[in-house]
Every structure is written in structure tokens, then in C-alpha cells.
Amino acid sequence: MMRDKTILLSHGSGGSLMHGLIKGLLIKKLGNPILEELADSASINYKDRLAFSTDSFVVSPLFFPGGDIGKLAVCGTVNDLVMSGSFPEYLSLSFIVEEGLQLKILKKVVDSIASEAKKARVKIVTGDFKVVERGAADRLFINTSGIGRILKGVRLSYKNIRPQDKVIITGNIGEHGLAVLTKRKELDLGFKINSDCASLNNMLIPLLKSVGGIKFMRDPTRGGLATTLNEIVMSTGLGLNIFEENIPVTEKVRSACELLGIDPLYIANEGKAVIVVEKGSARRVLSLLKKHPLGKRSAQIGTFTSAPRKRVILKTIIGT
Amino acid sequence: MMRDKTILLSHGSGGSLMHGLIKGLLIKKLGNPILEELADSASINYKDRLAFSTDSFVVSPLFFPGGDIGKLAVCGTVNDLVMSGSFPEYLSLSFIVEEGLQLKILKKVVDSIASEAKKARVKIVTGDFKVVERGAADRLFINTSGIGRILKGVRLSYKNIRPQDKVIITGNIGEHGLAVLTKRKELDLGFKINSDCASLNNMLIPLLKSVGGIKFMRDPTRGGLATTLNEIVMSTGLGLNIFEENIPVTEKVRSACELLGIDPLYIANEGKAVIVVEKGSARRVLSLLKKHPLGKRSAQIGTFTSAPRKRVILKTIIGT
């Protein structure tokens, strides 16, 4: 099957071409005993509280500095599960492929999925593969859904947030969105910005297990850090003071943003978490985060307040 | 928000327009306490063996006689879960929408999802909404993933199938594929064929609970009944005799197929199951199926054999 060089409509028709592709590519690279059953559903043993999450990935271009749609599809759902205080275990994987896509592109994406799933220690246990006519999709879309085991004793919810609680961001912001944008627009900045795209479970699960007082986590993806912080204050009804000078932004991201006239606070991240933690645990959380390669640039950036309600106040360096 | 008449790119950007759409449309119509949390993942209590399934829906046209992409997205994943011998409980729902889609189309699809989810008694507990640029997708794609609770004592697997086991189909074949095809090509057959699109759990779960000897189930979707039967014999390594005259096909489907030069055996179904059952239980299974509105035209269509291996033999009316 692998001799065919592009994806045909019949690769998605349920016939032998599709089965060749599934067995020759997907099972070979992603295989595990549950997936290999090729049943309509995966069968899983469970006796805990679960988190269940879904995300569709539509990034263009498919490949960008620091990642690709495959890596993103694993990280994105893994991180959503982690944000709910769960240990990510199983992913589903569903492709929508445009007829005519080169098979080598699909292979590269599947390699990337396999490699990131291994890194994040999640199993891909069920999947689906659809082909649509040329022009009916932009090359390749991926949906991953995921199941995680909620950690015992952990209940993350914005409802737990109180005045004086601290906000931590786990590193530099703005990198993913800029990496994709500069690649898409073929902008030459004179330097390269890599997406921060990463699975955060290996850093955050041990943290959740070892430190109390973590109340809420969310990954600032679409809409960036500003949108995430706004969502949190709207949900809690509290106020939030953010100290702009504490928000970690690299020089590269800062200059790219100036050049492009955009605000790094509104740019998507794919390997960062906003963590809300009670005052007394903030220092411990920060110090543990900084020991992990993905958290070296973690910073405390703000404090919840009882007033003004539902407002994020950005305290800038000149004090406004 | 609902005053906007078409979907804009900013409906998918994570900002207030997206939140308006999610709260004003999706939560309003699909809401339940788990979904309303709007967390990165849904939190679910579990202590059983689970089935986990995923499916992306890319049907064109979005609306066809007997159903639409929304109904299909619920039925499809519900049925995949049932085929694994599980009681479908929770669905995720992820949209990929083309910029410019009319909001009334999205609303109609969401209504249809809400209505079918209610009928199938499943809860939509987590979701995602992406908008892509005009031309980057064909109007609307939907992914649903699902979690079901595997019934105690039920272990459906092709590994259980033995010679002499009987094959039952739960009704008329070919209707879904023809309904979509005739609508897409705007063919006037002089009569209408409705898709069989239906959630099968209300018929099949009681059956699984009350009759022993059911060994395997699969829904003959893409590729139709022929492809499904072929997959089963390839997996088991057994042979299978199918009696063509026993396969239920309506006169309408038969004439449409003759007119179009296609074989009903290869046409997709969305509300049928192939059930493999041991000889001694076949009569009981058939009689129970026939009592259900979705199973009235159920029929026993074949028998597994020890030879020829990996072959489906179609016994036609003239005996070849």
C-alpha cells in the first residue's frame, strides 16, 4: 500500500486501500494491544474519576518551527487533561485528509504523533480516518480526544480561587503563535522563533502530587494569556492584578511583536500553563517548576483581589 | 451574539465572540452540569470497564433525507460504542466550521445533535469549536468521541466466532448511502429514500442484557455490508456463506441501485448492525429484534463455516 504516493478518496472508503494504510502506517507506528484490536471502540479498565477532553487541530502550515500538527494534536489534548488535574492515559486519533495529500506528509505527521505520545506516555487506543475531495479541506485536520485519571485528592476549579491567591505562568509567552504566523506569512525576522509546543504532564503531574494549595490550571492557547486571565476573572467574579514586568517574554518575541504590531499577551501558547495557587504555596510551586526544563522561566505574575470585580488590571512598568 | 448571521474567523479565536456562541447556542441546547463547567476536560465518575471511540463526520450535503450531519455524529459514535458491547454514556463534540457558514445552519445542526442525544440518552460533556478560513473546509465537519460502560459479562470479539455461528442483519441495507448520494447529485428517482441513520443502543443494549450467545457486532457503515462481512472473515480466518435472498433490501433501494449501477451490498448504512450469534440463540435474537421498531426487518443472512478460509461466499438466488 505504501507505494501509493498520494492519498486517494478510496483511502477513506472503508475498503482494502484504507485497511492497508491503517495497518501499514498507523498501527505500525502507534500500535499497542488495545489499538491493534481494531474494534469500533477501545476497551479500557477503569475504576477512578476520569477527565474526558477533545480538541480539533486545524493549524496552517502543517509544519512550523518547533513542531507540527501531529505533535500539537498530542500535546494539546494531553495538556487539557492535565489542566483538569488528571493523569493523561489514553488518546483517540481521528484524521480528516484532503484527497491528494502526499503520503510522505502523512507519514511525517504520524511519526511526530508517535514520538510525542511516547514522550507524554499516553497510548493511542482508537482512531478514525476520513478522506474528503480535493478542495474540501486544507490538507489535514486532526482531532484527538483523551481520557485521564483524576489525581486522588486533586479538585481543580476556578471556584476554589480566593483573593490573595497568586498566578504563575510556567514560562515565556507568545512563541507558538509567532512560530506559526511567521512560517505561514513567510516572514523573515532575521531570527527564528520556535513554538513552545510541549506536553506538560511530566512537569505538572509530580507538582500536583507533591504540593497542596494548587487551585486551578489552564493552558493559555487560543487568545493567549490575556484571554485566559480574562476568562478566569469572569468565572470567579474576583479582580486580578497582573504585573506586566513579571511576564516572561523573550527579546525575540518582543521584537517580532513590535515589528508586527501585535501584543504577546494575545498570542497562542502550546506549552504553558497558568497556575493559580494559594499564597503560602506559591514559592514552593515556583521553585519546583524552575527545576524542570519546561519550567525554567516560570514566574509569579499576579494576585487575585476582592475588587474591582471581574477586572484584570495590568500594572505596567510605568505604573499605569 | 446570535444576531450575527454568519460564522466569522473570530468565532474561533478564543475571544468573546466565541464565548457568546458557545454559551448562547451550544450550552443552551446541549447543556448539562458537566458541560456547563466549561473546563478543559469533563470530569466523570467511573468504576467499570470502558469503551472509548472516535469518529469524524464529513458528509456532503450536510442535510439529507432522514437526517443530517448532527444526527449522524451522535448515532455514529453511539453505535460504535454499542458494537463494543457498551452502554453509551458520554460524548465529546468538536466542530470545524468554515468561515461564512450561516449561523442558522449551525443552529439546525445543534438542534439535531441535542434531539438525537436525548433520544439516545447520552450526555455531551466536553467540546471544541474551530473556525477555518473560507475555502479551507467544506462548510462543517464534526468529530464526536464517546465513552461507554461495557456491560457486565459481555465480551464481544471476533475471536469468539466459531463455525455454525449465524449472521443477522438488523434491517434493510443501502438506505443511508443512497439518501446522501441522491441528494448530493440531485437525482430525481421519482421516489425518496430516507437514510436509516439511528442510534441502536435502545434496541441492542436490552438484547445484550437478555440473551446469551451474542459473539460480535459491527455496524456496516462505510463500504457497506459486504466490506463489513469481509473484514470479519479476514479477522476470524473462517469462511462465511451468505444467502443473498435473505438480505433485506427494499424495492426502492433495489431500483435505485439498478438505475445507478451500484450494488446495495457496498452502500453505507448508519442504523444497522451485523450480529454474530451462536446457532442456539439465533431464533431468540431475531424474535427480540423484530419487536423493536428499528429491527422489524431483521434477518438471518448467513452461517460461518470452517472452509473455505477467509472467504465470503454469496449464495445467490440462481444458486451460484
XYZ file of C-alpha atoms in Angstrom, chain B residues 22-131:
110
model
C -20.694 28.644 22.975
C -22.922 29.950 25.741
C -25.733 31.233 23.537
C -26.013 28.201 21.302
C -24.113 25.149 22.427
C -24.591 25.246 26.189
C -28.167 26.374 25.824
C -29.090 23.427 23.659
C -26.769 20.727 24.908
C -26.243 21.836 28.484
C -25.826 19.574 31.491
C -23.907 20.138 34.733
C -20.704 18.537 33.427
C -20.632 20.537 30.172
C -21.542 23.771 31.928
C -18.308 23.690 33.908
C -16.612 24.672 30.603
C -13.383 23.175 31.885
C -10.601 21.922 29.633
C -11.947 18.427 30.239
C -15.115 16.886 31.576
C -14.908 15.133 34.948
C -16.674 11.806 35.150
C -17.042 9.164 37.867
C -16.217 5.669 36.737
C -15.530 2.312 38.202
C -16.138 -0.040 35.309
C -14.609 -1.311 32.135
C -14.968 1.368 29.475
C -15.291 1.570 25.735
C -13.734 4.637 24.069
C -14.472 5.528 20.464
C -13.989 8.358 17.963
C -15.429 9.310 14.585
C -15.154 12.361 12.314
C -18.149 13.214 10.138
C -17.586 14.842 6.764
C -20.862 14.182 4.967
C -21.872 16.309 1.989
C -24.600 17.553 1.777
C -24.988 18.432 5.461
C -28.736 17.725 5.285
C -30.203 14.701 3.541
C -33.498 12.803 3.644
C -33.805 11.179 7.064
C -31.003 13.027 8.807
C -28.152 15.485 8.830
C -24.534 15.673 9.955
C -25.586 16.409 13.545
C -27.820 13.391 13.937
C -25.193 11.282 12.201
C -22.453 12.489 14.558
C -24.433 11.287 17.567
C -25.671 7.996 16.052
C -22.274 7.117 14.614
C -20.377 7.227 17.880
C -23.252 5.836 19.932
C -23.381 2.858 17.574
C -19.617 2.318 17.686
C -19.864 2.125 21.471
C -22.791 -0.297 21.311
C -20.880 -2.524 18.862
C -18.292 -2.970 21.616
C -20.977 -4.196 23.983
C -21.043 -0.984 25.952
C -23.790 1.270 27.242
C -23.047 4.697 25.664
C -22.927 7.452 28.273
C -20.787 10.459 27.376
C -19.885 12.178 24.112
C -17.437 14.901 23.217
C -18.330 17.219 20.362
C -15.834 19.104 18.227
C -16.702 21.386 15.314
C -14.558 22.527 12.414
C -16.532 25.276 10.716
C -15.778 27.142 7.502
C -15.788 30.903 7.857
C -19.003 32.291 6.348
C -21.214 29.337 7.299
C -24.685 30.622 8.008
C -25.445 30.618 11.683
C -28.880 29.154 11.035
C -27.245 26.054 9.565
C -25.121 25.614 12.672
C -28.210 26.088 14.833
C -30.144 23.480 12.900
C -27.281 21.010 13.280
C -27.001 21.689 17.009
C -30.761 21.170 17.406
C -30.409 17.882 15.671
C -27.496 16.866 17.924
C -29.493 17.818 21.017
C -32.521 15.877 19.868
C -30.609 12.707 18.947
C -28.515 12.838 22.150
C -31.735 12.978 24.118
C -33.194 10.067 22.196
C -30.022 8.020 22.653
C -29.766 9.096 26.302
C -26.150 10.238 26.051
C -24.679 13.404 27.544
C -22.406 15.752 25.634
C -19.853 16.677 28.283
C -16.966 18.410 26.548
C -16.370 20.153 23.264
C -14.307 22.268 20.958
C -15.077 24.807 18.240
C -12.675 25.761 15.452
C -13.207 28.116 12.546
